[in-house]
């Protein structure tokens, strides 16, 4: 990776290139292209939102604690809504694909999202000591 390119920018460039290659590999028909365009548009919107969020985060140090919390909650809501849009678009695209196209799409649909957003957190990661303690307290309160 070029030292002048940030890890995030590299990921976005890789996602753009992968998206174009993915489209070409699918050999989409004319009737599938609108679904593809919707999926690609949702990914591009997510990437723009992520970049906007990163640029806003640079002013994080000037915020009060409550402003930081509110900012994080708003960012989480925006990210969730964007991921729902991507999921809906991916489902709509997937149903239009032929079996051979689905085989090519299966490993790649979510992978491109991860290039933009980063990998999803591990589902089986153990809770932190602090989180375990809180859950233990909650169960005693019941």
Tab-separated table of N, CA, C and O in Angstrom, residues 16-135:
chain	number	residue	atom	x	y	z
A	16	UNK	N	-14.203	-0.021	-4.684
A	16	UNK	CA	-14.650	0.469	-5.996
A	16	UNK	C	-14.194	-0.461	-7.114
A	16	UNK	O	-14.958	-0.816	-8.006
A	17	UNK	N	-12.925	-0.832	-7.058
A	17	UNK	CA	-12.376	-1.731	-8.079
A	17	UNK	C	-13.062	-3.098	-8.016
A	17	UNK	O	-13.450	-3.659	-9.031
A	18	UNK	N	-13.255	-3.611	-6.812
A	18	UNK	CA	-13.917	-4.912	-6.641
A	18	UNK	C	-15.356	-4.869	-7.118
A	18	UNK	O	-15.849	-5.831	-7.707
A	19	UNK	N	-16.038	-3.760	-6.868
A	19	UNK	CA	-17.420	-3.623	-7.308
A	19	UNK	C	-17.497	-3.669	-8.838
A	19	UNK	O	-18.357	-4.356	-9.398
A	20	UNK	N	-16.599	-2.976	-9.489
A	20	UNK	CA	-16.581	-2.983	-10.964
A	20	UNK	C	-16.258	-4.377	-11.497
A	20	UNK	O	-16.901	-4.849	-12.451
A	21	UNK	N	-15.296	-5.049	-10.885
A	21	UNK	CA	-14.950	-6.414	-11.307
A	21	UNK	C	-16.108	-7.370	-11.049
A	21	UNK	O	-16.399	-8.238	-11.877
A	22	UNK	N	-16.752	-7.209	-9.913
A	22	UNK	CA	-17.895	-8.040	-9.549
A	22	UNK	C	-18.998	-7.893	-10.584
A	22	UNK	O	-19.553	-8.882	-11.076
A	23	UNK	N	-19.315	-6.658	-10.939
A	23	UNK	CA	-20.350	-6.397	-11.958
A	23	UNK	C	-19.988	-7.103	-13.260
A	23	UNK	O	-20.822	-7.784	-13.859
A	24	UNK	N	-18.741	-6.961	-13.671
A	24	UNK	CA	-18.310	-7.590	-14.925
A	24	UNK	C	-18.382	-9.115	-14.834
A	24	UNK	O	-18.810	-9.776	-15.780
A	25	UNK	N	-17.966	-9.679	-13.698
A	25	UNK	CA	-17.975	-11.138	-13.516
A	25	UNK	C	-19.384	-11.717	-13.532
A	25	UNK	O	-19.581	-12.869	-13.926
A	26	UNK	N	-20.365	-10.939	-13.091
A	26	UNK	CA	-21.744	-11.435	-13.061
A	26	UNK	C	-22.374	-11.521	-14.447
A	26	UNK	O	-23.373	-12.224	-14.626
A	27	UNK	N	-21.823	-10.801	-15.422
A	27	UNK	CA	-22.411	-10.802	-16.776
A	27	UNK	C	-23.915	-10.530	-16.695
A	27	UNK	O	-24.738	-11.338	-17.128
A	28	UNK	N	-24.254	-9.404	-16.143
A	28	UNK	CA	-25.653	-9.051	-15.922
A	28	UNK	C	-26.417	-8.877	-17.224
A	28	UNK	O	-25.893	-8.364	-18.213
A	29	UNK	N	-27.665	-9.282	-17.194
A	29	UNK	CA	-28.564	-9.049	-18.323
A	29	UNK	C	-29.148	-7.645	-18.194
A	29	UNK	O	-29.047	-7.009	-17.134
A	30	UNK	N	-29.767	-7.195	-19.239
A	30	UNK	CA	-30.391	-5.870	-19.217
A	30	UNK	C	-31.454	-5.778	-18.126
A	30	UNK	O	-31.583	-4.745	-17.466
A	31	UNK	N	-32.187	-6.858	-17.892
A	31	UNK	CA	-33.240	-6.818	-16.869
A	31	UNK	C	-32.671	-6.846	-15.448
A	31	UNK	O	-33.352	-6.451	-14.503
A	32	UNK	N	-31.417	-7.290	-15.278
A	32	UNK	CA	-30.787	-7.322	-13.953
A	32	UNK	C	-30.079	-6.011	-13.610
A	32	UNK	O	-29.840	-5.731	-12.442
A	33	UNK	N	-29.780	-5.213	-14.607
A	33	UNK	CA	-28.993	-4.004	-14.366
A	33	UNK	C	-29.649	-3.001	-13.424
A	33	UNK	O	-28.949	-2.404	-12.591
A	34	UNK	N	-30.970	-2.786	-13.470
A	34	UNK	CA	-31.559	-1.852	-12.497
A	34	UNK	C	-31.344	-2.305	-11.042
A	34	UNK	O	-31.058	-1.478	-10.167
A	35	UNK	N	-31.445	-3.602	-10.786
A	35	UNK	CA	-31.201	-4.107	-9.427
A	35	UNK	C	-29.740	-3.912	-9.047
A	35	UNK	O	-29.417	-3.559	-7.910
A	36	UNK	N	-28.837	-4.149	-9.996
A	36	UNK	CA	-27.418	-3.918	-9.738
A	36	UNK	C	-27.162	-2.446	-9.429
A	36	UNK	O	-26.445	-2.111	-8.482
A	37	UNK	N	-27.744	-1.568	-10.244
A	37	UNK	CA	-27.540	-0.130	-10.050
A	37	UNK	C	-28.025	0.309	-8.674
A	37	UNK	O	-27.385	1.150	-8.024
A	38	UNK	N	-29.141	-0.262	-8.219
A	38	UNK	CA	-29.666	0.062	-6.890
A	38	UNK	C	-28.697	-0.406	-5.803
A	38	UNK	O	-28.401	0.330	-4.856
A	39	UNK	N	-28.176	-1.622	-5.934
A	39	UNK	CA	-27.208	-2.165	-4.976
A	39	UNK	C	-25.930	-1.315	-4.964
A	39	UNK	O	-25.458	-0.899	-3.897
A	40	UNK	N	-25.377	-1.040	-6.125
A	40	UNK	CA	-24.152	-0.244	-6.209
A	40	UNK	C	-24.385	1.169	-5.662
A	40	UNK	O	-23.515	1.723	-4.987
A	41	UNK	N	-25.551	1.730	-5.934
A	41	UNK	CA	-25.875	3.057	-5.406
A	41	UNK	C	-25.955	3.066	-3.886
A	41	UNK	O	-25.496	4.017	-3.238
A	42	UNK	N	-26.523	2.018	-3.307
A	42	UNK	CA	-26.588	1.919	-1.847
A	42	UNK	C	-25.185	1.825	-1.251
A	42	UNK	O	-24.891	2.440	-0.221
A	43	UNK	N	-24.307	1.081	-1.913
A	43	UNK	CA	-22.920	0.986	-1.442
A	43	UNK	C	-22.206	2.337	-1.557
A	43	UNK	O	-21.482	2.740	-0.634
A	44	UNK	N	-22.412	3.030	-2.664
A	44	UNK	CA	-21.769	4.336	-2.828
A	44	UNK	C	-22.283	5.333	-1.789
A	44	UNK	O	-21.513	6.122	-1.228
A	45	UNK	N	-23.579	5.296	-1.507
A	45	UNK	CA	-24.139	6.187	-0.488
A	45	UNK	C	-23.532	5.879	0.887
A	45	UNK	O	-23.198	6.791	1.649
A	46	UNK	N	-23.373	4.599	1.186
A	46	UNK	CA	-22.767	4.193	2.449
A	46	UNK	C	-21.323	4.694	2.541
A	46	UNK	O	-20.895	5.213	3.575
A	47	UNK	N	-20.581	4.575	1.455
A	47	UNK	CA	-19.195	5.049	1.438
A	47	UNK	C	-19.127	6.560	1.635
A	47	UNK	O	-18.279	7.064	2.379
A	48	UNK	N	-20.042	7.299	0.979
A	48	UNK	CA	-20.072	8.763	1.163
A	48	UNK	C	-20.393	9.120	2.605
A	48	UNK	O	-19.775	10.013	3.191
A	49	UNK	N	-21.372	8.417	3.192
A	49	UNK	CA	-21.725	8.666	4.591
A	49	UNK	C	-20.557	8.367	5.519
A	49	UNK	O	-20.298	9.102	6.473
A	50	UNK	N	-19.853	7.267	5.246
A	50	UNK	CA	-18.706	6.895	6.079
A	50	UNK	C	-17.621	7.963	5.992
A	50	UNK	O	-17.025	8.342	7.010
A	51	UNK	N	-17.377	8.466	4.809
A	51	UNK	CA	-16.360	9.508	4.643
A	51	UNK	C	-16.784	10.794	5.340
A	51	UNK	O	-15.977	11.458	5.995
A	52	UNK	N	-18.047	11.163	5.208
A	52	UNK	CA	-18.559	12.362	5.881
A	52	UNK	C	-18.422	12.209	7.396
A	52	UNK	O	-18.004	13.126	8.090
A	53	UNK	N	-18.725	11.021	7.894
A	53	UNK	CA	-18.612	10.764	9.328
A	53	UNK	C	-17.159	10.870	9.789
A	53	UNK	O	-16.868	11.432	10.841
A	54	UNK	N	-16.237	10.353	8.997
A	54	UNK	CA	-14.820	10.453	9.358
A	54	UNK	C	-14.364	11.911	9.395
A	54	UNK	O	-13.608	12.304	10.274
A	55	UNK	N	-14.842	12.714	8.464
A	55	UNK	CA	-14.434	14.118	8.463
A	55	UNK	C	-15.069	14.875	9.636
A	55	UNK	O	-14.439	15.758	10.207
A	56	UNK	N	-16.294	14.514	10.015
A	56	UNK	CA	-16.924	15.133	11.186
A	56	UNK	C	-16.232	14.728	12.475
A	56	UNK	O	-16.176	15.496	13.421
A	57	UNK	N	-15.706	13.522	12.511
A	57	UNK	CA	-15.074	13.013	13.724
A	57	UNK	C	-13.811	13.798	14.075
A	57	UNK	O	-13.366	13.766	15.212
A	58	UNK	N	-13.270	14.517	13.128
A	58	UNK	CA	-12.071	15.306	13.403
A	58	UNK	C	-12.352	16.423	14.400
A	58	UNK	O	-11.446	16.935	15.036
A	59	UNK	N	-13.601	16.829	14.546
A	59	UNK	CA	-13.965	17.884	15.501
A	59	UNK	C	-14.407	17.294	16.835
A	59	UNK	O	-14.859	18.023	17.712
A	60	UNK	N	-14.267	15.996	16.982
A	60	UNK	CA	-14.691	15.279	18.174
A	60	UNK	C	-14.085	15.864	19.452
A	60	UNK	O	-14.750	15.953	20.475
A	61	UNK	N	-12.836	16.275	19.396
A	61	UNK	CA	-12.142	16.783	20.583
A	61	UNK	C	-12.785	18.060	21.111
A	61	UNK	O	-12.662	18.368	22.306
A	62	UNK	N	-13.467	18.796	20.278
A	62	UNK	CA	-14.085	20.057	20.695
A	62	UNK	C	-15.482	19.864	21.290
A	62	UNK	O	-16.108	20.826	21.710
A	63	UNK	N	-15.969	18.641	21.326
A	63	UNK	CA	-17.323	18.375	21.802
A	63	UNK	C	-17.340	18.085	23.298
A	63	UNK	O	-16.373	17.554	23.849
A	64	UNK	N	-18.482	18.393	23.906
A	64	UNK	CA	-18.687	17.988	25.298
A	64	UNK	C	-18.992	16.489	25.319
A	64	UNK	O	-19.265	15.891	24.270
A	65	UNK	N	-18.979	15.911	26.486
A	65	UNK	CA	-19.272	14.488	26.613
A	65	UNK	C	-20.650	14.171	26.039
A	65	UNK	O	-20.813	13.214	25.268
A	66	UNK	N	-21.671	14.961	26.394
A	66	UNK	CA	-23.024	14.704	25.890
A	66	UNK	C	-23.088	14.837	24.376
A	66	UNK	O	-23.741	14.045	23.698
A	67	UNK	N	-22.390	15.817	23.822
A	67	UNK	CA	-22.359	15.981	22.371
A	67	UNK	C	-21.696	14.782	21.699
A	67	UNK	O	-22.161	14.316	20.657
A	68	UNK	N	-20.647	14.265	22.308
A	68	UNK	CA	-19.977	13.086	21.762
A	68	UNK	C	-20.909	11.878	21.753
A	68	UNK	O	-20.981	11.143	20.774
A	69	UNK	N	-21.604	11.699	22.866
A	69	UNK	CA	-22.532	10.568	22.958
A	69	UNK	C	-23.636	10.718	21.918
A	69	UNK	O	-23.953	9.771	21.191
A	70	UNK	N	-24.231	11.900	21.840
A	70	UNK	CA	-25.281	12.136	20.848
A	70	UNK	C	-24.758	11.907	19.430
A	70	UNK	O	-25.445	11.321	18.592
A	71	UNK	N	-23.545	12.358	19.182
A	71	UNK	CA	-22.926	12.179	17.868
A	71	UNK	C	-22.760	10.695	17.557
A	71	UNK	O	-23.074	10.251	16.446
A	72	UNK	N	-22.296	9.923	18.520
A	72	UNK	CA	-22.098	8.488	18.306
A	72	UNK	C	-23.428	7.773	18.068
A	72	UNK	O	-23.512	6.880	17.228
A	73	UNK	N	-24.461	8.159	18.799
A	73	UNK	CA	-25.781	7.554	18.609
A	73	UNK	C	-26.313	7.882	17.215
A	73	UNK	O	-26.817	7.006	16.503
A	74	UNK	N	-26.175	9.130	16.795
A	74	UNK	CA	-26.634	9.530	15.466
A	74	UNK	C	-25.863	8.775	14.379
A	74	UNK	O	-26.449	8.288	13.401
A	75	UNK	N	-24.560	8.653	14.554
A	75	UNK	CA	-23.739	7.936	13.572
A	75	UNK	C	-24.152	6.464	13.501
A	75	UNK	O	-24.215	5.880	12.411
A	76	UNK	N	-24.437	5.862	14.644
A	76	UNK	CA	-24.860	4.453	14.670
A	76	UNK	C	-26.206	4.288	13.958
A	76	UNK	O	-26.397	3.328	13.204
A	77	UNK	N	-27.121	5.219	14.180
A	77	UNK	CA	-28.426	5.157	13.489
A	77	UNK	C	-28.252	5.271	11.973
A	77	UNK	O	-28.881	4.539	11.213
A	78	UNK	N	-27.414	6.223	11.564
A	78	UNK	CA	-27.170	6.417	10.131
A	78	UNK	C	-26.551	5.176	9.511
A	78	UNK	O	-26.936	4.749	8.418
A	79	UNK	N	-25.588	4.597	10.200
A	79	UNK	CA	-24.916	3.399	9.689
A	79	UNK	C	-25.900	2.241	9.590
A	79	UNK	O	-25.917	1.505	8.604
A	80	UNK	N	-26.741	2.085	10.601
A	80	UNK	CA	-27.742	1.017	10.595
A	80	UNK	C	-28.711	1.195	9.417
A	80	UNK	O	-29.004	0.243	8.696
A	81	UNK	N	-29.188	2.403	9.216
A	81	UNK	CA	-30.117	2.665	8.109
A	81	UNK	C	-29.445	2.387	6.761
A	81	UNK	O	-30.059	1.783	5.871
A	82	UNK	N	-28.188	2.788	6.626
A	82	UNK	CA	-27.474	2.535	5.376
A	82	UNK	C	-27.274	1.042	5.153
A	82	UNK	O	-27.408	0.549	4.029
A	83	UNK	N	-26.975	0.305	6.212
A	83	UNK	CA	-26.798	-1.145	6.085
A	83	UNK	C	-28.120	-1.818	5.720
A	83	UNK	O	-28.132	-2.782	4.947
A	84	UNK	N	-29.225	-1.325	6.249
A	84	UNK	CA	-30.529	-1.866	5.854
A	84	UNK	C	-30.787	-1.624	4.370
A	84	UNK	O	-31.303	-2.503	3.678
A	85	UNK	N	-30.440	-0.429	3.883
A	85	UNK	CA	-30.605	-0.122	2.458
A	85	UNK	C	-29.768	-1.074	1.606
A	85	UNK	O	-30.234	-1.581	0.583
A	86	UNK	N	-28.526	-1.321	2.022
A	86	UNK	CA	-27.657	-2.237	1.285
A	86	UNK	C	-28.238	-3.646	1.305
A	86	UNK	O	-28.267	-4.333	0.278
A	87	UNK	N	-28.700	-4.083	2.467
A	87	UNK	CA	-29.263	-5.435	2.574
A	87	UNK	C	-30.492	-5.586	1.685
A	87	UNK	O	-30.638	-6.601	0.987
A	88	UNK	N	-31.378	-4.591	1.693
A	88	UNK	CA	-32.569	-4.649	0.841
A	88	UNK	C	-32.179	-4.701	-0.637
A	88	UNK	O	-32.741	-5.485	-1.411
A	89	UNK	N	-31.222	-3.869	-1.019
A	89	UNK	CA	-30.781	-3.840	-2.419
A	89	UNK	C	-30.100	-5.152	-2.807
A	89	UNK	O	-30.305	-5.662	-3.914
A	90	UNK	N	-29.303	-5.712	-1.898
A	90	UNK	CA	-28.625	-6.985	-2.180
A	90	UNK	C	-29.641	-8.110	-2.345
A	90	UNK	O	-29.515	-8.946	-3.246
A	91	UNK	N	-30.666	-8.130	-1.481
A	91	UNK	CA	-31.710	-9.162	-1.609
A	91	UNK	C	-32.445	-9.027	-2.941
A	91	UNK	O	-32.719	-10.022	-3.616
A	92	UNK	N	-32.772	-7.791	-3.302
A	92	UNK	CA	-33.487	-7.555	-4.565
A	92	UNK	C	-32.628	-7.977	-5.758
A	92	UNK	O	-33.147	-8.552	-6.723
A	93	UNK	N	-31.334	-7.716	-5.696
A	93	UNK	CA	-30.434	-8.148	-6.769
A	93	UNK	C	-30.333	-9.667	-6.794
A	93	UNK	O	-30.445	-10.288	-7.854
A	94	UNK	N	-30.161	-10.268	-5.653
A	94	UNK	CA	-29.924	-11.705	-5.554
A	94	UNK	C	-31.055	-12.518	-6.184
A	94	UNK	O	-30.800	-13.505	-6.866
A	95	UNK	N	-32.292	-12.091	-5.971
A	95	UNK	CA	-33.410	-12.862	-6.533
A	95	UNK	C	-33.455	-12.794	-8.059
A	95	UNK	O	-34.068	-13.658	-8.685
A	96	UNK	N	-32.802	-11.806	-8.653
A	96	UNK	CA	-32.787	-11.712	-10.118
A	96	UNK	C	-31.677	-12.559	-10.744
A	96	UNK	O	-31.683	-12.764	-11.957
A	97	UNK	N	-30.754	-13.045	-9.934
A	97	UNK	CA	-29.588	-13.757	-10.462
A	97	UNK	C	-29.894	-15.213	-10.788
A	97	UNK	O	-30.646	-15.873	-10.080
A	98	UNK	N	-29.268	-15.698	-11.829
A	98	UNK	CA	-29.331	-17.120	-12.205
A	98	UNK	C	-28.445	-17.911	-11.232
A	98	UNK	O	-27.594	-17.330	-10.553
A	99	UNK	N	-28.630	-19.218	-11.143
A	99	UNK	CA	-27.829	-20.026	-10.210
A	99	UNK	C	-26.308	-19.832	-10.333
A	99	UNK	O	-25.622	-19.715	-9.318
A	100	UNK	N	-25.790	-19.770	-11.543
A	100	UNK	CA	-24.344	-19.572	-11.706
A	100	UNK	C	-23.917	-18.191	-11.202
A	100	UNK	O	-22.841	-18.041	-10.609
A	101	UNK	N	-24.762	-17.196	-11.417
A	101	UNK	CA	-24.458	-15.851	-10.926
A	101	UNK	C	-24.510	-15.821	-9.398
A	101	UNK	O	-23.699	-15.153	-8.761
A	102	UNK	N	-25.464	-16.541	-8.819
A	102	UNK	CA	-25.561	-16.596	-7.354
A	102	UNK	C	-24.318	-17.222	-6.745
A	102	UNK	O	-23.836	-16.769	-5.705
A	103	UNK	N	-23.801	-18.249	-7.402
A	103	UNK	CA	-22.585	-18.890	-6.896
A	103	UNK	C	-21.429	-17.886	-6.871
A	103	UNK	O	-20.620	-17.886	-5.942
A	104	UNK	N	-21.352	-17.023	-7.868
A	104	UNK	CA	-20.308	-15.995	-7.900
A	104	UNK	C	-20.594	-14.884	-6.890
A	104	UNK	O	-19.672	-14.297	-6.323
A	105	UNK	N	-21.860	-14.610	-6.645
A	105	UNK	CA	-22.239	-13.515	-5.759
A	105	UNK	C	-22.108	-13.864	-4.279
A	105	UNK	O	-21.791	-12.989	-3.467
A	106	UNK	N	-22.354	-15.103	-3.933
A	106	UNK	CA	-22.385	-15.487	-2.516
A	106	UNK	C	-21.181	-14.999	-1.715
A	106	UNK	O	-21.367	-14.380	-0.672
A	107	UNK	N	-19.969	-15.248	-2.139
A	107	UNK	CA	-18.841	-14.802	-1.311
A	107	UNK	C	-18.513	-13.318	-1.435
A	107	UNK	O	-17.725	-12.794	-0.679
A	108	UNK	N	-19.151	-12.637	-2.377
A	108	UNK	CA	-18.724	-11.267	-2.666
A	108	UNK	C	-19.685	-10.180	-2.236
A	108	UNK	O	-19.252	-9.041	-2.005
A	109	UNK	N	-20.988	-10.466	-2.134
A	109	UNK	CA	-21.948	-9.410	-1.803
A	109	UNK	C	-21.596	-8.705	-0.498
A	109	UNK	O	-21.537	-7.488	-0.435
A	110	UNK	N	-21.369	-9.450	0.560
A	110	UNK	CA	-21.050	-8.837	1.852
A	110	UNK	C	-19.609	-8.376	1.918
A	110	UNK	O	-19.294	-7.425	2.636
A	111	UNK	N	-18.719	-9.032	1.185
A	111	UNK	CA	-17.303	-8.682	1.238
A	111	UNK	C	-17.027	-7.256	0.827
A	111	UNK	O	-16.158	-6.596	1.392
A	112	UNK	N	-17.758	-6.758	-0.131
A	112	UNK	CA	-17.552	-5.385	-0.581
A	112	UNK	C	-17.970	-4.406	0.508
A	112	UNK	O	-17.306	-3.402	0.740
A	113	UNK	N	-19.035	-4.718	1.226
A	113	UNK	CA	-19.458	-3.869	2.338
A	113	UNK	C	-18.353	-3.821	3.392
A	113	UNK	O	-18.029	-2.763	3.931
A	114	UNK	N	-17.748	-4.976	3.679
A	114	UNK	CA	-16.678	-5.015	4.678
A	114	UNK	C	-15.477	-4.180	4.254
A	114	UNK	O	-14.783	-3.622	5.100
A	115	UNK	N	-15.214	-4.094	2.954
A	115	UNK	CA	-14.098	-3.262	2.492
A	115	UNK	C	-14.347	-1.793	2.821
A	115	UNK	O	-13.419	-1.052	3.095
A	116	UNK	N	-15.609	-1.388	2.774
A	116	UNK	CA	-15.957	0.000	3.048
A	116	UNK	C	-16.052	0.245	4.552
A	116	UNK	O	-15.494	1.192	5.077
A	117	UNK	N	-16.748	-0.651	5.250
A	117	UNK	CA	-17.063	-0.433	6.663
A	117	UNK	C	-16.098	-1.090	7.621
A	117	UNK	O	-16.052	-0.734	8.787
A	118	UNK	N	-15.362	-2.073	7.148
A	118	UNK	CA	-14.556	-2.881	8.048
A	118	UNK	C	-15.343	-4.121	8.396
A	118	UNK	O	-16.558	-4.170	8.206
A	119	UNK	N	-14.659	-5.142	8.899
A	119	UNK	CA	-15.354	-6.398	9.198
A	119	UNK	C	-16.354	-6.237	10.330
A	119	UNK	O	-16.197	-5.385	11.201
A	120	UNK	N	-17.363	-7.078	10.295
A	120	UNK	CA	-18.353	-7.093	11.368
A	120	UNK	C	-17.693	-7.624	12.633
A	120	UNK	O	-16.779	-8.433	12.565
A	121	UNK	N	-18.151	-7.186	13.802
A	121	UNK	CA	-17.581	-7.707	15.037
A	121	UNK	C	-17.848	-9.200	15.158
A	121	UNK	O	-18.869	-9.693	14.681
A	122	UNK	N	-16.936	-9.893	15.784
A	122	UNK	CA	-17.090	-11.338	15.965
A	122	UNK	C	-18.300	-11.613	16.847
A	122	UNK	O	-18.452	-11.025	17.909
A	123	UNK	N	-19.143	-12.515	16.405
A	123	UNK	CA	-20.374	-12.801	17.141
A	123	UNK	C	-20.099	-13.543	18.435
A	123	UNK	O	-20.845	-13.427	19.393
A	124	UNK	N	-19.039	-14.315	18.469
A	124	UNK	CA	-18.795	-15.151	19.636
A	124	UNK	C	-17.734	-14.579	20.569
A	124	UNK	O	-17.227	-15.285	21.419
A	125	UNK	N	-17.402	-13.311	20.423
A	125	UNK	CA	-16.376	-12.766	21.304
A	125	UNK	C	-16.921	-12.660	22.719
A	125	UNK	O	-18.062	-12.279	22.938
A	126	UNK	N	-16.098	-13.035	23.697
A	126	UNK	CA	-16.570	-13.026	25.074
A	126	UNK	C	-16.775	-11.600	25.562
A	126	UNK	O	-16.076	-10.683	25.135
A	127	UNK	N	-17.731	-11.394	26.456
A	127	UNK	CA	-17.957	-10.048	26.979
A	127	UNK	C	-16.774	-9.617	27.843
A	127	UNK	O	-16.067	-10.449	28.402
A	128	UNK	N	-16.575	-8.328	27.922
A	128	UNK	CA	-15.503	-7.814	28.768
A	128	UNK	C	-15.865	-8.031	30.222
A	128	UNK	O	-17.026	-8.278	30.575
A	129	UNK	N	-14.879	-7.909	31.061
A	129	UNK	CA	-15.118	-8.093	32.495
A	129	UNK	C	-16.190	-7.138	32.989
A	129	UNK	O	-17.073	-7.503	33.733
A	130	UNK	N	-16.113	-5.899	32.531
A	130	UNK	CA	-17.081	-4.889	32.954
A	130	UNK	C	-18.493	-5.265	32.483
A	130	UNK	O	-19.447	-5.151	33.228
A	131	UNK	N	-18.617	-5.707	31.238
A	131	UNK	CA	-19.931	-6.088	30.698
A	131	UNK	C	-20.471	-7.305	31.437
A	131	UNK	O	-21.659	-7.380	31.747
A	132	UNK	N	-19.605	-8.287	31.737
A	132	UNK	CA	-20.052	-9.467	32.483
A	132	UNK	C	-20.575	-9.057	33.842
A	132	UNK	O	-21.600	-9.530	34.292
A	133	UNK	N	-19.865	-8.154	34.502
A	133	UNK	CA	-20.286	-7.700	35.823
A	133	UNK	C	-21.647	-7.041	35.790
A	133	UNK	O	-22.485	-7.261	36.649
A	134	UNK	N	-21.890	-6.240	34.781
A	134	UNK	CA	-23.198	-5.584	34.652
A	134	UNK	C	-24.302	-6.596	34.424
A	134	UNK	O	-25.367	-6.497	34.993
A	135	UNK	N	-24.046	-7.585	33.579
A	135	UNK	CA	-25.069	-8.604	33.326
A	135	UNK	C	-25.336	-9.401	34.587
A	135	UNK	O	-26.467	-9.745	34.876
